[in-house]
Short mmCIF file of C-alpha atoms in Angstrom, two decimals:
data_model
loop_
_atom_site.label_atom_id
_atom_site.label_comp_id
_atom_site.label_asym_id
_atom_site.label_seq_id
_atom_site.Cartn_x
_atom_site.Cartn_y
_atom_site.Cartn_z
CA UNK A 1 71.94 18.07 20.01
CA UNK A 2 69.46 20.78 20.59
CA UNK A 3 65.94 19.82 21.37
CA UNK A 4 63.04 22.34 20.22
CA UNK A 5 59.49 22.66 21.54
CA UNK A 6 56.86 25.02 21.35
CA UNK A 7 55.00 26.29 24.33
CA UNK A 8 52.35 28.98 25.24
CA UNK A 9 54.34 32.30 25.55
CA UNK A 10 55.28 33.68 29.33
CA UNK A 11 57.90 35.73 28.72
CA UNK A 12 55.85 38.97 27.31
CA UNK A 13 55.17 40.54 24.14
CA UNK A 14 52.37 40.07 21.41
CA UNK A 15 53.34 36.45 20.61
CA UNK A 16 51.17 33.58 21.35
CA UNK A 17 53.81 31.17 21.29
CA UNK A 18 57.36 31.09 22.30
CA UNK A 19 60.24 28.10 21.39
CA UNK A 20 62.01 26.46 24.09
CA UNK A 21 65.33 24.97 23.62
CA UNK A 22 67.18 22.36 25.62
CA UNK A 23 70.30 19.96 25.47
CA UNK A 24 72.92 22.18 23.77
CA UNK A 25 76.57 21.59 24.14
CA UNK A 26 78.75 23.87 26.13
CA UNK A 27 79.99 25.98 23.13
CA UNK A 28 76.34 26.22 21.44
CA UNK A 29 75.60 28.98 19.12
CA UNK A 30 72.44 30.32 17.91
CA UNK A 31 72.42 31.35 14.08
CA UNK A 32 69.82 32.55 11.64
CA UNK A 33 70.81 33.22 8.12
CA UNK A 34 69.02 36.10 6.77
CA UNK A 35 68.03 35.95 2.95
CA UNK A 36 69.20 38.60 0.82
CA UNK A 37 66.68 39.62 -2.15
CA UNK A 38 69.77 38.85 -4.69
CA UNK A 39 72.55 36.52 -3.98
CA UNK A 40 75.78 38.44 -4.01
CA UNK A 41 74.01 42.12 -3.44
CA UNK A 42 74.33 43.77 0.08
CA UNK A 43 71.05 45.73 -0.33
CA UNK A 44 69.27 46.09 1.98
CA UNK A 45 72.29 45.60 4.23
CA UNK A 46 74.66 48.40 2.85
CA UNK A 47 77.75 49.49 4.32
CA UNK A 48 77.25 52.10 7.13
CA UNK A 49 73.40 51.14 7.73
CA UNK A 50 72.19 50.85 11.54
CA UNK A 51 70.34 47.79 12.46
CA UNK A 52 68.75 46.40 15.52
CA UNK A 53 68.26 42.89 16.86
CA UNK A 54 65.72 42.16 19.51
CA UNK A 55 63.61 39.46 21.34
CA UNK A 56 62.39 38.10 24.67
CA UNK A 57 64.10 35.35 26.40
CA UNK A 58 64.00 33.55 29.72
CA UNK A 59 67.75 33.78 29.86
CA UNK A 60 69.71 36.92 30.74
CA UNK A 61 71.49 37.99 27.62
CA UNK A 62 72.72 41.12 29.05
CA UNK A 63 76.51 41.46 27.65
CA UNK A 64 76.31 38.45 25.65
CA UNK A 65 78.03 38.91 22.35
CA UNK A 66 77.09 38.46 18.83
CA UNK A 67 78.67 38.61 15.41
CA UNK A 68 77.27 39.18 11.79
CA UNK A 69 78.70 37.76 8.84
CA UNK A 70 78.11 37.48 4.94
CA UNK A 71 77.45 33.65 4.77
CA UNK A 72 75.74 31.27 2.18
CA UNK A 73 74.75 28.67 4.91
CA UNK A 74 74.77 27.90 8.62
CA UNK A 75 78.15 26.04 8.28
CA UNK A 76 79.43 27.89 5.05
CA UNK A 77 82.49 30.19 4.76
CA UNK A 78 82.10 33.75 5.62
CA UNK A 79 83.61 36.81 3.80
CA UNK A 80 84.06 40.29 5.12
CA UNK A 81 85.14 41.54 8.71
CA UNK A 82 82.66 40.33 11.43
CA UNK A 83 80.58 43.08 12.98
CA UNK A 84 80.43 42.14 16.58
CA UNK A 85 78.67 43.68 19.92
CA UNK A 86 76.73 42.75 22.77
CA UNK A 87 73.26 42.47 24.03
CA UNK A 88 71.75 44.90 27.05
CA UNK A 89 68.25 44.44 28.48
CA UNK A 90 65.58 46.84 27.38
CA UNK A 91 62.68 45.58 29.48
CA UNK A 92 61.59 42.80 31.54
CA UNK A 93 62.66 39.91 29.38
CA UNK A 94 63.62 41.71 26.46
CA UNK A 95 67.20 42.21 25.24
CA UNK A 96 68.46 44.22 22.27
CA UNK A 97 71.44 45.42 20.40
CA UNK A 98 72.62 47.48 17.65
CA UNK A 99 75.21 47.41 14.86
CA UNK A 100 76.31 48.94 11.49
CA UNK A 101 77.39 46.80 8.53
CA UNK A 102 80.89 47.38 7.89
CA UNK A 103 82.09 45.36 5.03
CA UNK A 104 80.21 44.78 1.48
CA UNK A 105 78.87 41.64 0.53
CA UNK A 106 81.31 39.46 -1.40
CA UNK A 107 79.14 37.00 -3.55
CA UNK A 108 77.33 35.42 -0.30
CA UNK A 109 73.61 34.73 -0.54
CA UNK A 110 72.67 35.86 3.25
CA UNK A 111 73.76 37.51 6.24
CA UNK A 112 74.21 35.52 9.28
CA UNK A 113 73.47 36.75 12.94
CA UNK A 114 75.01 34.47 15.31
CA UNK A 115 74.33 34.79 19.22
CA UNK A 116 77.88 33.76 20.90
CA UNK A 117 76.13 32.67 24.11
CA UNK A 118 79.15 30.13 24.70
CA UNK A 119 77.12 27.81 27.16
CA UNK A 120 74.80 25.13 27.06
CA UNK A 121 71.74 26.98 26.37
CA UNK A 122 68.78 26.04 28.03
CA UNK A 123 65.63 28.36 27.84
CA UNK A 124 62.82 30.05 25.65
CA UNK A 125 63.05 32.47 23.03
CA UNK A 126 60.02 34.70 21.17
CA UNK A 127 59.36 37.93 19.54
CA UNK A 128 62.57 37.69 17.66
CA UNK A 129 63.05 40.85 15.47
CA UNK A 130 65.55 42.28 13.26
CA UNK A 131 64.77 46.13 11.76
CA UNK A 132 66.57 49.09 10.46
CA UNK A 133 67.55 51.84 12.86
CA UNK A 134 68.89 51.91 16.20
CA UNK A 135 65.63 51.42 18.23
CA UNK A 136 63.82 48.35 18.87
CA UNK A 137 60.28 48.86 18.26
CA UNK A 138 57.21 46.82 19.53
CA UNK A 139 57.34 43.44 17.35
CA UNK A 140 55.73 43.56 13.88
CA UNK A 141 53.19 40.91 12.97
CA UNK A 142 52.88 39.69 9.60
CA UNK A 143 49.41 38.02 8.29
CA UNK A 144 49.05 34.16 7.98
CA UNK A 145 48.33 34.92 4.47
CA UNK A 146 51.60 36.86 3.96
CA UNK A 147 54.01 34.68 5.57
CA UNK A 148 52.32 31.43 3.64
CA UNK A 149 53.08 33.31 0.39
CA UNK A 150 56.56 34.13 1.60
CA UNK A 151 57.15 30.20 2.69
CA UNK A 152 55.59 28.84 -0.54
CA UNK A 153 58.66 30.75 -2.63
CA UNK A 154 60.57 27.60 -1.32
CA UNK A 155 58.18 24.72 -1.55
CA UNK A 156 54.75 23.78 -2.55
CA UNK A 157 53.21 20.54 -2.74
CA UNK A 158 50.23 19.03 -5.18
CA UNK A 159 49.13 15.69 -3.91
CA UNK A 160 46.85 14.38 -6.21
CA UNK A 161 45.49 15.04 -9.81
CA UNK A 162 42.05 16.51 -8.82
CA UNK A 163 43.07 19.13 -5.88
CA UNK A 164 46.09 19.46 -3.35
CA UNK A 165 47.29 21.83 -0.83
CA UNK A 166 46.87 24.99 -2.99
CA UNK A 167 43.70 24.09 -5.48
CA UNK A 168 43.37 22.04 -8.49
CA UNK A 169 46.70 21.44 -10.31
CA UNK A 170 47.29 23.49 -13.43
CA UNK A 171 49.18 21.84 -16.02
CA UNK A 172 49.21 22.69 -20.10
CA UNK A 173 51.49 19.85 -21.65
CA UNK A 174 51.70 18.33 -24.97
CA UNK A 175 53.70 15.36 -26.41
CA UNK A 176 57.23 16.66 -27.72
CA UNK A 177 58.25 13.31 -28.55
CA UNK A 178 56.82 9.78 -27.63
CA UNK A 179 59.05 10.00 -24.53
CA UNK A 180 58.76 13.55 -23.62
CA UNK A 181 56.16 15.58 -22.35
CA UNK A 182 56.58 19.40 -22.12
CA UNK A 183 54.26 21.46 -20.37
CA UNK A 184 53.59 24.72 -18.07
CA UNK A 185 52.71 24.50 -14.50
CA UNK A 186 51.10 27.66 -12.52
CA UNK A 187 52.67 27.91 -9.29
CA UNK A 188 51.04 29.80 -6.51
CA UNK A 189 53.43 32.33 -5.99
CA UNK A 190 56.81 33.09 -8.07
CA UNK A 191 59.75 30.64 -6.93
CA UNK A 192 62.68 32.12 -5.48
CA UNK A 193 64.99 30.35 -7.68
CA UNK A 194 64.46 27.49 -10.58
CA UNK A 195 62.32 24.65 -9.02
CA UNK A 196 63.03 21.12 -8.95
CA UNK A 197 60.26 18.65 -9.67
CA UNK A 198 59.77 15.81 -7.57
CA UNK A 199 56.73 12.99 -8.47
#
């Protein structure tokens, strides 16, 4: 299995840190599932649109292949024909590949981008970016608050009755029956799907 560590960025670009991976098997694959705004929809990855994937890496990715397919999860089944291609070096330690979407989504929740390096990857990555168009532009930073709000769509916790990770717990509740309390919780941001409560 892979070992993941964070280190100070030495590869270039504007990011302060880089991700270092080691221990991959000989048939290693690096994959990222890109969330879609609505499950089953192709937008914004409509057929015929062009996209560019770029990153900084300590390993030479020139000529290394990739494929893109619609998937629900890392190990889930894929639909549609794969979009394939290879990476080229565009500056010191930075690699990029441009591809076009060639198949409409058939009910999946995400778009899977897989780096088919096919060797035991040991190295570092930083400045990973996917953008529409055919040119790899400088890495775009989002604010901490923006990233936090995006993460809170999936999970947030309240660790005590008087306060928690995101302020005081806001709950309006009343007894529906002697064994049933019903109420409303004010979430920090709208959740992506109907949340499950744990206590």
